[in-house]
CSV table of C-alpha atoms and ligand atoms in Angstrom, one decimal:
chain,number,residue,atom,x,y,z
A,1,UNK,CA,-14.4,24.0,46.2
A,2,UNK,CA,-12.6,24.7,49.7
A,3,UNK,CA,-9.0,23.2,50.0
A,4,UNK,CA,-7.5,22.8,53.0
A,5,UNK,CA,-4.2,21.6,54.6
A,6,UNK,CA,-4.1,19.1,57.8
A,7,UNK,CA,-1.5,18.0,60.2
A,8,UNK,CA,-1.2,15.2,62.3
A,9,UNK,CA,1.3,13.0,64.6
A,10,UNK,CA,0.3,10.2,61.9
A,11,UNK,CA,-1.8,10.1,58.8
A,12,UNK,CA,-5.1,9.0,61.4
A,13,UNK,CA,-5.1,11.9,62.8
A,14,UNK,CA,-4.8,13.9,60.1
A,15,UNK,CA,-7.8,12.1,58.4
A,16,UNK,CA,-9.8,12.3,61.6
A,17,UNK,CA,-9.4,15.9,61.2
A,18,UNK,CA,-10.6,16.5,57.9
A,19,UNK,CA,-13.4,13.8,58.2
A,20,UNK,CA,-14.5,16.0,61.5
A,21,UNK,CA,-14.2,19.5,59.4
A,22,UNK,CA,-15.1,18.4,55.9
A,23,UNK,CA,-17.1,15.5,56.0
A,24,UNK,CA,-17.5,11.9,54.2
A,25,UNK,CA,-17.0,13.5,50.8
A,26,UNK,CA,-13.6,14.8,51.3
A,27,UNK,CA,-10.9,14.7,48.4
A,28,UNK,CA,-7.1,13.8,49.7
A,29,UNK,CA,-5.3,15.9,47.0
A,30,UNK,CA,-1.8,15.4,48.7
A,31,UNK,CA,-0.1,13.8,51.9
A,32,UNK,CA,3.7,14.2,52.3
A,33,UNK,CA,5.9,14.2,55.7
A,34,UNK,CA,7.2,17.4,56.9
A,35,UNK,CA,10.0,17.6,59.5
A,36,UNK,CA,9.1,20.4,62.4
A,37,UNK,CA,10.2,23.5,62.7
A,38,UNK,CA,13.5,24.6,64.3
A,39,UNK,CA,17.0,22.1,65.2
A,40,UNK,CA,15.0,20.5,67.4
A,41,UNK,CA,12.5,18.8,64.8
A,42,UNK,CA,15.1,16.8,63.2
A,43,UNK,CA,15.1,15.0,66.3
A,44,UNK,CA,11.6,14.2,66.5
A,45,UNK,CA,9.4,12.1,64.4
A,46,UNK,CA,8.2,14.1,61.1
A,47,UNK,CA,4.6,14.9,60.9
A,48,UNK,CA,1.8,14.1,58.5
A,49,UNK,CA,0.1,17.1,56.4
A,50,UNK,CA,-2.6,16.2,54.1
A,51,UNK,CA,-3.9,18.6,51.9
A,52,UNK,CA,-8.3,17.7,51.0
A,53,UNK,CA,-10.6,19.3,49.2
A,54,UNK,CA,-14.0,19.7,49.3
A,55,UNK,CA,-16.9,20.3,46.8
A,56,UNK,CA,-19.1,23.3,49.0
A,57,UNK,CA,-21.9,22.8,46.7
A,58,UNK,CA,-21.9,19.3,47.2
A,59,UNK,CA,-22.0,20.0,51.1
A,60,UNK,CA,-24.0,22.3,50.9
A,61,UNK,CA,-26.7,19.9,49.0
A,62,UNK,CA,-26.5,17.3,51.6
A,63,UNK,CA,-26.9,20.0,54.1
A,64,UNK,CA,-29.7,21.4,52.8
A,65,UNK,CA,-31.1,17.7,52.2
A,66,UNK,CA,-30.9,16.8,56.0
A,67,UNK,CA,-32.8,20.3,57.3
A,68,UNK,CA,-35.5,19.4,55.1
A,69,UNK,CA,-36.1,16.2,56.2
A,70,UNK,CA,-35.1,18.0,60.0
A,71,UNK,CA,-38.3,19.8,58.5
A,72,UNK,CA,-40.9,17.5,57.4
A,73,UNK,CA,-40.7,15.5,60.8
A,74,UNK,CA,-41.4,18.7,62.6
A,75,UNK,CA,-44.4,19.9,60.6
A,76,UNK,CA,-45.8,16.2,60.5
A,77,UNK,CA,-46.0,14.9,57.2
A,78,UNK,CA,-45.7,11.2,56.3
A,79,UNK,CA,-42.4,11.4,58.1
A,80,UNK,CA,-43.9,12.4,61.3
A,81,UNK,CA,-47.1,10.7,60.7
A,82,UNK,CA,-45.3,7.2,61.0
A,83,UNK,CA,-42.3,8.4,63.1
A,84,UNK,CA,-43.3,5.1,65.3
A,85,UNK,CA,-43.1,2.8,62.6
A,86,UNK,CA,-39.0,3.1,61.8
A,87,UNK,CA,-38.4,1.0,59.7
A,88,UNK,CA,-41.0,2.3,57.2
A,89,UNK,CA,-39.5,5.8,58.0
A,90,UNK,CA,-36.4,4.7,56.6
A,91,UNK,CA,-37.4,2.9,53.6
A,92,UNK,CA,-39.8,6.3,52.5
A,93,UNK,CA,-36.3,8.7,53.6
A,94,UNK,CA,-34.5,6.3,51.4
A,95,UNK,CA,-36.6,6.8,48.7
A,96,UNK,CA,-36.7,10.4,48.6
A,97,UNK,CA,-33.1,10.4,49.1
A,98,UNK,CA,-32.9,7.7,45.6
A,99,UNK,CA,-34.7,9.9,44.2
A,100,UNK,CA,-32.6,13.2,44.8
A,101,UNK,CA,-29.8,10.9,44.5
A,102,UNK,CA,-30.8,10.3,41.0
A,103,UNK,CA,-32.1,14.1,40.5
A,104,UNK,CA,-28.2,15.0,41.3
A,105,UNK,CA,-26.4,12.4,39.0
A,106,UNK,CA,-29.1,13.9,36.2
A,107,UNK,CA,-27.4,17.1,36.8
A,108,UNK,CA,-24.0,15.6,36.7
A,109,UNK,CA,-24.8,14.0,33.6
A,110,UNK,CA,-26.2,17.6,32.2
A,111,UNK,CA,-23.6,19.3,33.7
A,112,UNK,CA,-20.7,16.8,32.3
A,113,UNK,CA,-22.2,17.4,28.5
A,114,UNK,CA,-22.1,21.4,29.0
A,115,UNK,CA,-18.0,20.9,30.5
A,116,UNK,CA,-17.2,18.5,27.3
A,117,UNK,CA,-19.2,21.1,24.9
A,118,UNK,CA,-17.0,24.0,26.1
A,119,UNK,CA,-13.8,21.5,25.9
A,120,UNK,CA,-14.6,21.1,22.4
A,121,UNK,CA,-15.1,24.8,21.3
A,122,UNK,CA,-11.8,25.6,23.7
A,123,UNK,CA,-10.2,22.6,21.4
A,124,UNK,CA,-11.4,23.6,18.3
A,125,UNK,CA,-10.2,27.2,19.2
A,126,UNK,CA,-6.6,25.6,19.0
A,127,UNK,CA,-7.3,23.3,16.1
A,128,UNK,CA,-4.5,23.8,13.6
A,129,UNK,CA,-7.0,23.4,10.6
A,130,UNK,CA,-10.9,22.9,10.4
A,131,UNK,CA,-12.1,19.7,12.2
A,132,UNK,CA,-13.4,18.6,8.8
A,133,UNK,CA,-10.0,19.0,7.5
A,134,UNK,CA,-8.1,17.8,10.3
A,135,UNK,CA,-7.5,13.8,9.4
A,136,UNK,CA,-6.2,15.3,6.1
A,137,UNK,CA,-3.7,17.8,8.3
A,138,UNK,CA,-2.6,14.4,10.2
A,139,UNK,CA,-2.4,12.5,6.9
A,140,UNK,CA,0.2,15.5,5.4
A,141,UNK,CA,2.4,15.4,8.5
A,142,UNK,CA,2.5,11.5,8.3
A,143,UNK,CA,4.3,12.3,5.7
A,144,UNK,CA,6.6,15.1,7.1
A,145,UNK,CA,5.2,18.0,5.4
A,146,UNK,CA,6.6,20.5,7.1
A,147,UNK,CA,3.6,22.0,9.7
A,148,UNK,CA,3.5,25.4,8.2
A,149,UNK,CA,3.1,24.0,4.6
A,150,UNK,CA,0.7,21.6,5.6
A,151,UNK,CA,-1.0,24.3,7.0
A,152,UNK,CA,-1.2,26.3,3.8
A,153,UNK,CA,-2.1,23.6,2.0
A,154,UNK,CA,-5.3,22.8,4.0
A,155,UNK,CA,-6.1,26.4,4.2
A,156,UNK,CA,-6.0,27.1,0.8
A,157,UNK,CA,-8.0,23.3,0.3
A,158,UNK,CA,-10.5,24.7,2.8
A,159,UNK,CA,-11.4,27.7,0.7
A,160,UNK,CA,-12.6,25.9,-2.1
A,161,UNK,CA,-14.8,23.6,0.6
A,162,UNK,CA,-15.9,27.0,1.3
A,163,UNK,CA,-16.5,28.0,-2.6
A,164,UNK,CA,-17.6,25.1,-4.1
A,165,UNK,CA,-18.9,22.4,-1.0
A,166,UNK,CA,-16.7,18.9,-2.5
A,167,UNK,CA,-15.5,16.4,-0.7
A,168,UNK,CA,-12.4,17.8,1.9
A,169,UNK,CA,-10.1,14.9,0.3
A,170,UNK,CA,-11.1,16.2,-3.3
A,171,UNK,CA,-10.5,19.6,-1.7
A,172,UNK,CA,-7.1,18.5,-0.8
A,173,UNK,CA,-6.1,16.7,-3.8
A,174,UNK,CA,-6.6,19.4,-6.5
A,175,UNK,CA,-4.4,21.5,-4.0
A,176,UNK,CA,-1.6,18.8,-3.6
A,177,UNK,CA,-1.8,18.0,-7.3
A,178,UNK,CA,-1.1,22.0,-8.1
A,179,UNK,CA,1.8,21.8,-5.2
A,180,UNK,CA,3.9,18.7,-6.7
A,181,UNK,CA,3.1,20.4,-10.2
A,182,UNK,CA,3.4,19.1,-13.7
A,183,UNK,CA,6.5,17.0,-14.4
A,184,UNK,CA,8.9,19.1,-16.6
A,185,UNK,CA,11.2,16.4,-18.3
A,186,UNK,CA,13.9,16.9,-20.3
A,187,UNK,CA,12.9,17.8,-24.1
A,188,UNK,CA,15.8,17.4,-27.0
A,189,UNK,CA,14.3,19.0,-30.2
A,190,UNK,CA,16.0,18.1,-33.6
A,191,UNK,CA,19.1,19.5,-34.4
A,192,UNK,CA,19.7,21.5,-31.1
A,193,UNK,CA,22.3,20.1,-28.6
A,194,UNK,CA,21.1,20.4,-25.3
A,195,UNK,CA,23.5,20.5,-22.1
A,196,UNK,CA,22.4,19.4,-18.8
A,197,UNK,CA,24.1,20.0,-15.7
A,198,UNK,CA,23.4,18.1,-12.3
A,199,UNK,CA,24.4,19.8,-9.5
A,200,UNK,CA,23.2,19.7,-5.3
A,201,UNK,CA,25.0,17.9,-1.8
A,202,UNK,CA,27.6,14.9,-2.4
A,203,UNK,CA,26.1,11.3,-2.1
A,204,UNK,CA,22.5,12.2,-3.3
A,205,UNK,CA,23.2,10.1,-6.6
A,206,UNK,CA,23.8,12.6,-9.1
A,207,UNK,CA,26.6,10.4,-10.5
A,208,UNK,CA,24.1,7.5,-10.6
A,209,UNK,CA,21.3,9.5,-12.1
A,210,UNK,CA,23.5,11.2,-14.4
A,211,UNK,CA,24.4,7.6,-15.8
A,212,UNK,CA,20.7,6.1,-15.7
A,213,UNK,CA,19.8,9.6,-17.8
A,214,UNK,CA,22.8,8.4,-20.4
A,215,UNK,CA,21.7,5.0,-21.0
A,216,UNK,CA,18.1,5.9,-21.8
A,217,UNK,CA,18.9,8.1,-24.1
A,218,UNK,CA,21.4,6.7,-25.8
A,219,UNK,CA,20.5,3.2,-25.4
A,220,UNK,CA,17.0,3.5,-25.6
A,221,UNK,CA,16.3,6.8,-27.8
A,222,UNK,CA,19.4,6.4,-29.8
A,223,UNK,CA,20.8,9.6,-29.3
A,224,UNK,CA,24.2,10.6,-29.6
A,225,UNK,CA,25.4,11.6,-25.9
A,226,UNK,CA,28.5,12.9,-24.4
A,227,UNK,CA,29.2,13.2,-20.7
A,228,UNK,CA,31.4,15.9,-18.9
A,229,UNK,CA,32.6,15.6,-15.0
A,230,UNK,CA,34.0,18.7,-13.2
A,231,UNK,CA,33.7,16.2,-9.9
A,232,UNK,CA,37.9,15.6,-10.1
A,233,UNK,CA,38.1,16.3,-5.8
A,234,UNK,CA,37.7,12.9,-5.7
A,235,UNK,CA,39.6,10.3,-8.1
A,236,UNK,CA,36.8,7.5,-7.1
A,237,UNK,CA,34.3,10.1,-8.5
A,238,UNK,CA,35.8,10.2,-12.0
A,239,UNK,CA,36.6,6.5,-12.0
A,240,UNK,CA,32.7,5.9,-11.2
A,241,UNK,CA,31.9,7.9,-14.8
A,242,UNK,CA,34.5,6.2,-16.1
A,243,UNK,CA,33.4,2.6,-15.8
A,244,UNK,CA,29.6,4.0,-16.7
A,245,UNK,CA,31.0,5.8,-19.9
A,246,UNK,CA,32.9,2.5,-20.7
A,247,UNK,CA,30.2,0.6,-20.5
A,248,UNK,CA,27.9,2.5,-22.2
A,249,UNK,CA,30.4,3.1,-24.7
A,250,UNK,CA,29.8,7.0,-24.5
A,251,UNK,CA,32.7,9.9,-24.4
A,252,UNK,CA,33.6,11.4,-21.3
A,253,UNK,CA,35.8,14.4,-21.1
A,254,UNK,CA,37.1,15.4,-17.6
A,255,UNK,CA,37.4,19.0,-16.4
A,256,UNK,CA,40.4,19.9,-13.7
A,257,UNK,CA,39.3,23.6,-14.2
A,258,UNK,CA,35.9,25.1,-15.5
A,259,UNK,CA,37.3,27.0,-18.0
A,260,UNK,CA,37.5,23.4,-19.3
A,261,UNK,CA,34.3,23.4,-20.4
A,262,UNK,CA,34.6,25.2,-23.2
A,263,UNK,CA,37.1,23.2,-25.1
A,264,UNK,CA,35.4,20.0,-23.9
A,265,UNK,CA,31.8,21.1,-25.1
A,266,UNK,CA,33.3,21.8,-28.4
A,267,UNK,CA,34.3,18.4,-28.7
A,268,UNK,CA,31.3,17.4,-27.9
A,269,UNK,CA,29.1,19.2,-30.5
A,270,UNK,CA,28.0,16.8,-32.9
A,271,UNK,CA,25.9,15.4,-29.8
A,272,UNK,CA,22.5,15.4,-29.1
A,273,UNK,CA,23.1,15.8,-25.8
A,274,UNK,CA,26.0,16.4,-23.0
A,275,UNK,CA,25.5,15.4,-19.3
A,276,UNK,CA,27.7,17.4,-17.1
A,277,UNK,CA,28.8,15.9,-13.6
A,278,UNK,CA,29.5,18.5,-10.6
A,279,UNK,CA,31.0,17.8,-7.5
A,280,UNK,CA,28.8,17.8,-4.3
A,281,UNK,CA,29.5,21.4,-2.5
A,282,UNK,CA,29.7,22.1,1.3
A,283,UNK,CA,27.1,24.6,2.9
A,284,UNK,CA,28.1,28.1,1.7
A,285,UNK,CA,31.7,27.2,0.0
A,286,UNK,CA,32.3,30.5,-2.2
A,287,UNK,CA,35.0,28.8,-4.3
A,288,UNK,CA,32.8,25.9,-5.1
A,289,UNK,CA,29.8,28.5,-5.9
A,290,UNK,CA,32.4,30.7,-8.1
A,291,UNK,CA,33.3,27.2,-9.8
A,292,UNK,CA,29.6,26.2,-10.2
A,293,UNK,CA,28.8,29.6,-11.8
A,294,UNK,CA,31.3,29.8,-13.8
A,295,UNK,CA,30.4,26.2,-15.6
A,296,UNK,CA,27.3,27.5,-15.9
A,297,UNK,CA,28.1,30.5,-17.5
A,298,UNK,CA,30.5,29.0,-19.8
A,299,UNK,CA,28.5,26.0,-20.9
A,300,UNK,CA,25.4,28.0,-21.2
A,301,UNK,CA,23.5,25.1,-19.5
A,302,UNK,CA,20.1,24.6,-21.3
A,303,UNK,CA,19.0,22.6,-17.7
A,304,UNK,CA,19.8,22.2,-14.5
A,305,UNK,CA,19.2,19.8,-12.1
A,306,UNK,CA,18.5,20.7,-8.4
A,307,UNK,CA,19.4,16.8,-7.2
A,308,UNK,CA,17.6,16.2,-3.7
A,309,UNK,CA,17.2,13.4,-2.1
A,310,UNK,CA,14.0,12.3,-1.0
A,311,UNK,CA,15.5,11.3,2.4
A,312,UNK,CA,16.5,14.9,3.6
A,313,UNK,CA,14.2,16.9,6.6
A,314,UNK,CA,12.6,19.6,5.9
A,315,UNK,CA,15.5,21.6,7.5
A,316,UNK,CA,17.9,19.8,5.3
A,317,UNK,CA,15.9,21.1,2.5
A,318,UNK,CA,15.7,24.6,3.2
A,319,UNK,CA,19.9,24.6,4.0
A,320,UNK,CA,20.7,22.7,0.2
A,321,UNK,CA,18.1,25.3,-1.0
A,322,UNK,CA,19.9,28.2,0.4
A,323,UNK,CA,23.1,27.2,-0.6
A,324,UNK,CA,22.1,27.3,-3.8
A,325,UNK,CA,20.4,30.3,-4.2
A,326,UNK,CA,23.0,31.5,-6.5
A,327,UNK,CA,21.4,29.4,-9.0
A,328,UNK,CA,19.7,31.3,-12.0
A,329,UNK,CA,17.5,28.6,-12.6
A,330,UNK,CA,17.3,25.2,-12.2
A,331,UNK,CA,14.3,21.9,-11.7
A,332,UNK,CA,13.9,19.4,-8.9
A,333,UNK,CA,15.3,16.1,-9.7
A,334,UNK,CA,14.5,13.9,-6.7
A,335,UNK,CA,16.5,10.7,-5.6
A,336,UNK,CA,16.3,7.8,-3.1
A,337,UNK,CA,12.1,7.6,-3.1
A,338,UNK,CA,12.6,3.7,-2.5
A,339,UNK,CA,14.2,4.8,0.7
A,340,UNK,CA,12.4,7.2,2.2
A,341,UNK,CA,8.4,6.6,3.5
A,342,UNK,CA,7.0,9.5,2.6
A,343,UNK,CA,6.9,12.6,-0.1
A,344,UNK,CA,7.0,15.3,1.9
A,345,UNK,CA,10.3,16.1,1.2
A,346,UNK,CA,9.2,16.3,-2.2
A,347,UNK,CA,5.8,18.8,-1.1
A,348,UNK,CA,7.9,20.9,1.0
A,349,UNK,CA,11.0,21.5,-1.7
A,350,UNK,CA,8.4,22.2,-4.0
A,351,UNK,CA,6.8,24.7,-1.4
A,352,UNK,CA,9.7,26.6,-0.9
A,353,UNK,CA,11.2,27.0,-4.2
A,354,UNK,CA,8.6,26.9,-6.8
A,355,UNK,CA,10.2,24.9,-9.1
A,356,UNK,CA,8.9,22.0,-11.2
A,357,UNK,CA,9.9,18.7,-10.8
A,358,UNK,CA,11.9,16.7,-13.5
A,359,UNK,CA,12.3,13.5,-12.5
A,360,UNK,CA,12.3,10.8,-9.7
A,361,UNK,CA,15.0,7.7,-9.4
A,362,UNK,CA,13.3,4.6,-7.5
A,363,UNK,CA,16.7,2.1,-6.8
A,364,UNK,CA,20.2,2.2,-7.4
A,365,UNK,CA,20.1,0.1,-10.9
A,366,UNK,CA,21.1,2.0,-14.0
A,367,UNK,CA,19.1,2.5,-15.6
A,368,UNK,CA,15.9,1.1,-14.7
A,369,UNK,CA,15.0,3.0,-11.4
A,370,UNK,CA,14.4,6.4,-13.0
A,371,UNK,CA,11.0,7.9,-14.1
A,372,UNK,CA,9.4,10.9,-15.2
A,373,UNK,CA,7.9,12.7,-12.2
A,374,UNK,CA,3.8,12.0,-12.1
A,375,UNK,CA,2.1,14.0,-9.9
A,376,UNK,CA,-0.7,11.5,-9.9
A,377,UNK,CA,1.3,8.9,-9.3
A,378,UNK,CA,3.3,11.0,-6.3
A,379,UNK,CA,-0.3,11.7,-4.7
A,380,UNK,CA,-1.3,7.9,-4.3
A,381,UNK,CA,1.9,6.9,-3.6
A,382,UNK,CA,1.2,8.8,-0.3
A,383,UNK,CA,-2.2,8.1,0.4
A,384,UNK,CA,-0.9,4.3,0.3
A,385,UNK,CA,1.8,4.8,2.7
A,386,UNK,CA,-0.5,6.6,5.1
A,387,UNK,CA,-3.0,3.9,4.7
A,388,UNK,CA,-0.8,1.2,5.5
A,389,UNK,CA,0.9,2.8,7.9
A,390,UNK,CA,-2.2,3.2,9.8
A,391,UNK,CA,-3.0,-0.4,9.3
A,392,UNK,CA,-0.1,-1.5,10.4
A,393,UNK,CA,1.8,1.0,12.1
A,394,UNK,CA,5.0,-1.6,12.8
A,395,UNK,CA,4.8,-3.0,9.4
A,396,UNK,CA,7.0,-2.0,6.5
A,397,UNK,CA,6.5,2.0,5.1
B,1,LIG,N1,18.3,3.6,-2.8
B,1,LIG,C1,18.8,4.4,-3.7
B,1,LIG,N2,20.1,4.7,-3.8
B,1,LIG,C2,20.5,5.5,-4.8
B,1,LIG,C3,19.6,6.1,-5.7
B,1,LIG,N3,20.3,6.9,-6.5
B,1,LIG,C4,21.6,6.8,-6.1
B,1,LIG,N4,21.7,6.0,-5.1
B,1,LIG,C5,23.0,5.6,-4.3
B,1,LIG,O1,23.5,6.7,-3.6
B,1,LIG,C6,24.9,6.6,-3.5
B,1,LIG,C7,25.5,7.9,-3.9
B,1,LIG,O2,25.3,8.0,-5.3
B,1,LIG,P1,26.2,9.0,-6.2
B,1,LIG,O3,25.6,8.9,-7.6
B,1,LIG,O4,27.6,8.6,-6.2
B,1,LIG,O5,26.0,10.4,-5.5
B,1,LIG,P2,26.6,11.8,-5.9
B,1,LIG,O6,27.7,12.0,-4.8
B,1,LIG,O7,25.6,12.8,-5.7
B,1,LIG,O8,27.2,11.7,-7.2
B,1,LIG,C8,25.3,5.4,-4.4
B,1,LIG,O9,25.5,4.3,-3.5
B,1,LIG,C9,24.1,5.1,-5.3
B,1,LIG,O10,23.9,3.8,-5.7
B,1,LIG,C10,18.2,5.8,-5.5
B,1,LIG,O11,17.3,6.3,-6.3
B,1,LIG,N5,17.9,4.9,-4.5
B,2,LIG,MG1,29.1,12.0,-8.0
């Protein structure tokens, strides 16, 4: 390829020049004015450059093309033979020239193949996952698994491809199902009080979940249920327990200090289980975390609930996860699926902590949108969000 720069008083020129130089198959790559050199050039009238290109080999072919036929006149073959006969001349040089002609697009053709092959193998080179696997890659960041994750997950899916030759979605699916992990609900054996504390970022619904846990239970399994809120920062917190514990018709004992807890938990032991509410902390509060700790420590917590909701990033996650890394222990209690259109949120916490899921709260009604975490159910729930996504990409997620 030759590239070369023109200038002219006006664009003709400039394209008589390269047409002279390069020939009919010329590329124009760029034109722009340019102002000449010196004070004196902003007073005349700017100049034309062109910059063209030209394919040598191409050249080079037609070239070669017009000494041969220089060639064949000379030595007198057919050519020569009916040199007085023109118009037959031409139509025979126009037929060998069809033919090269379509000789030369054959190449193109082959040649065309050979570029898109080595596009391919340069793509597949940069290919986050497999090809085989990569509509499954694209289905878990559809649903904002974090790239990284999603990466493990399909490399660790790819292996047993590899091992055992299944399908890449069964592949995928016995990998996923592992990730989200058993559900790990809470268990009340007979004659053993259990205390269960919710704890994680203000406004993810631990209130709300802590009042649809309450209702089941004592409502629906007939237990007998106390509730406990250390969330006194705010007097609209307490006064949302309030009205739940009313309602339910349910005790509710309200903490202005952790050490609190003790004397309230005592009160509450002829229960078969005590809910305790915790106020939302900010990113890296040590008082709050010294507070938290400390119910912990004093109540002896048989659970606790990590409350996420299922609307936070990735990033999100990994900052709430952080900030509560003083935890001892603690399970997953996702919130808010209704309102966000995917799991990943769910995927990645699970990535990142290793710790089972409880449950899963669908609405804001108490207590109906609760449910035990299913990991089946989590895993179509996301295949049928991609799939109607990508039917309908502006339709509802
Ligand atoms: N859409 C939806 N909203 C919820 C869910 N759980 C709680 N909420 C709402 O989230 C808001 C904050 O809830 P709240 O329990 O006060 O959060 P807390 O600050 O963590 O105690 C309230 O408006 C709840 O009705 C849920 O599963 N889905
Ligand atoms: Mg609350």
């Amino acid at each position: 390829m030759k590239v070369k720069r023109y200038i002219g008083q006006n664009t003709q020129e400039a394209m008589q020049k390269i047409s002279d130089e390069m020939g009919k198959d010329a590329v124009i790559l760029n034109t722009r004015k340019i102002r000449q050199k010196g004070i004196a050039g902003f007073f005349k009238k700017p100049l034309v450059e062109v910059v063209a290109a030209v394919d040598d080999h191409v050249s080079f072919n037609y070239r070669m093309l017009q000494q041969q036929m220089e060639k064949w006149y000379n030595q007198g073959n057919e050519f020569a033979v009916n040199r007085n006969t023109p118009a037959q001349n031409t139509g025979n040089a126009s037929q060998v020239i069809k033919k090269l002609e379509n000789q030369i697009a054959a190449i193109n053709q082959l040649v065309n193949k050979l570029t898109d092959g080595v596009n391919i193998i340069k793509n597949t080179s940069i290919l986050p996952v497999k090809p085989a696997f990569l509509p499954y890659y694209e289905r878990l960041i559809e649903n904002e698994v974090n790239e990284s994750i999603a990466k493990a997950i399909i490399e660790e899916a790819e292996k047993i491809y590899d091992r055992e030759g299944i399908e890449p979605e069964n592949c995928l699916n016995r990998v996923l199902l592992r990730y989200i992990g058993p559900s790990r609900p809470l268990q009340i054996p007979d004659n053993q009080r259990k205390t269960v504390m919710f704890i994680g970022p203000t406004g993810v619904g631990k209130t709300t979940s802590l009042a649809k846990m309450a209702a089941i239970y004592s409502i629906k399994q007939q237990m007998k249920v106390g509730l406990i809120t250390a969330d006194t920062y705010r007097i609209a917190a307490v006064d949302q327990l309030k009205i739940y514990a009313e309602i339910l018709e349910i005790p509710l004992s309200i903490l202005y200090s952790p050490k609190e807890i003790v004397p309230a938990l005592e009160e509450h032991k002829d229960k078969d289980v005590v809910f305790i509410d915790t106020a939302g902390k900010s990113i890296r509060d040590r008082v709050q975390e010294e507070e938290i700790m400390e119910l912990i420590n004093l109540s002896k917590a048989d659970e606790i609930y990590l409350v996420i909701s299922c609307n936070t990033s990735c990033s999100g996650c990994k900052n709430i996860i952080d900030s509560y890394s003083f935890l001892p222990d603690f399970k997953l209690f996702f919130t808010k699926i209704d309102e966000a259109s995917n799991i990943g949120t769910i995927i990645n916490c699970r990535y990142m902590t290793g710790k089972p899921i409880s449950y899963i709260t669908t609405g804001q009604n108490v207590p109906d949108d609760i449910e035990i975490a299913d990991p089946d159910k989590l895993l179509s729930y996301m295949d049928r969000r991609y799939k109607d996504r990508r039917v309908d990409p502006n339709g509802p997620s």
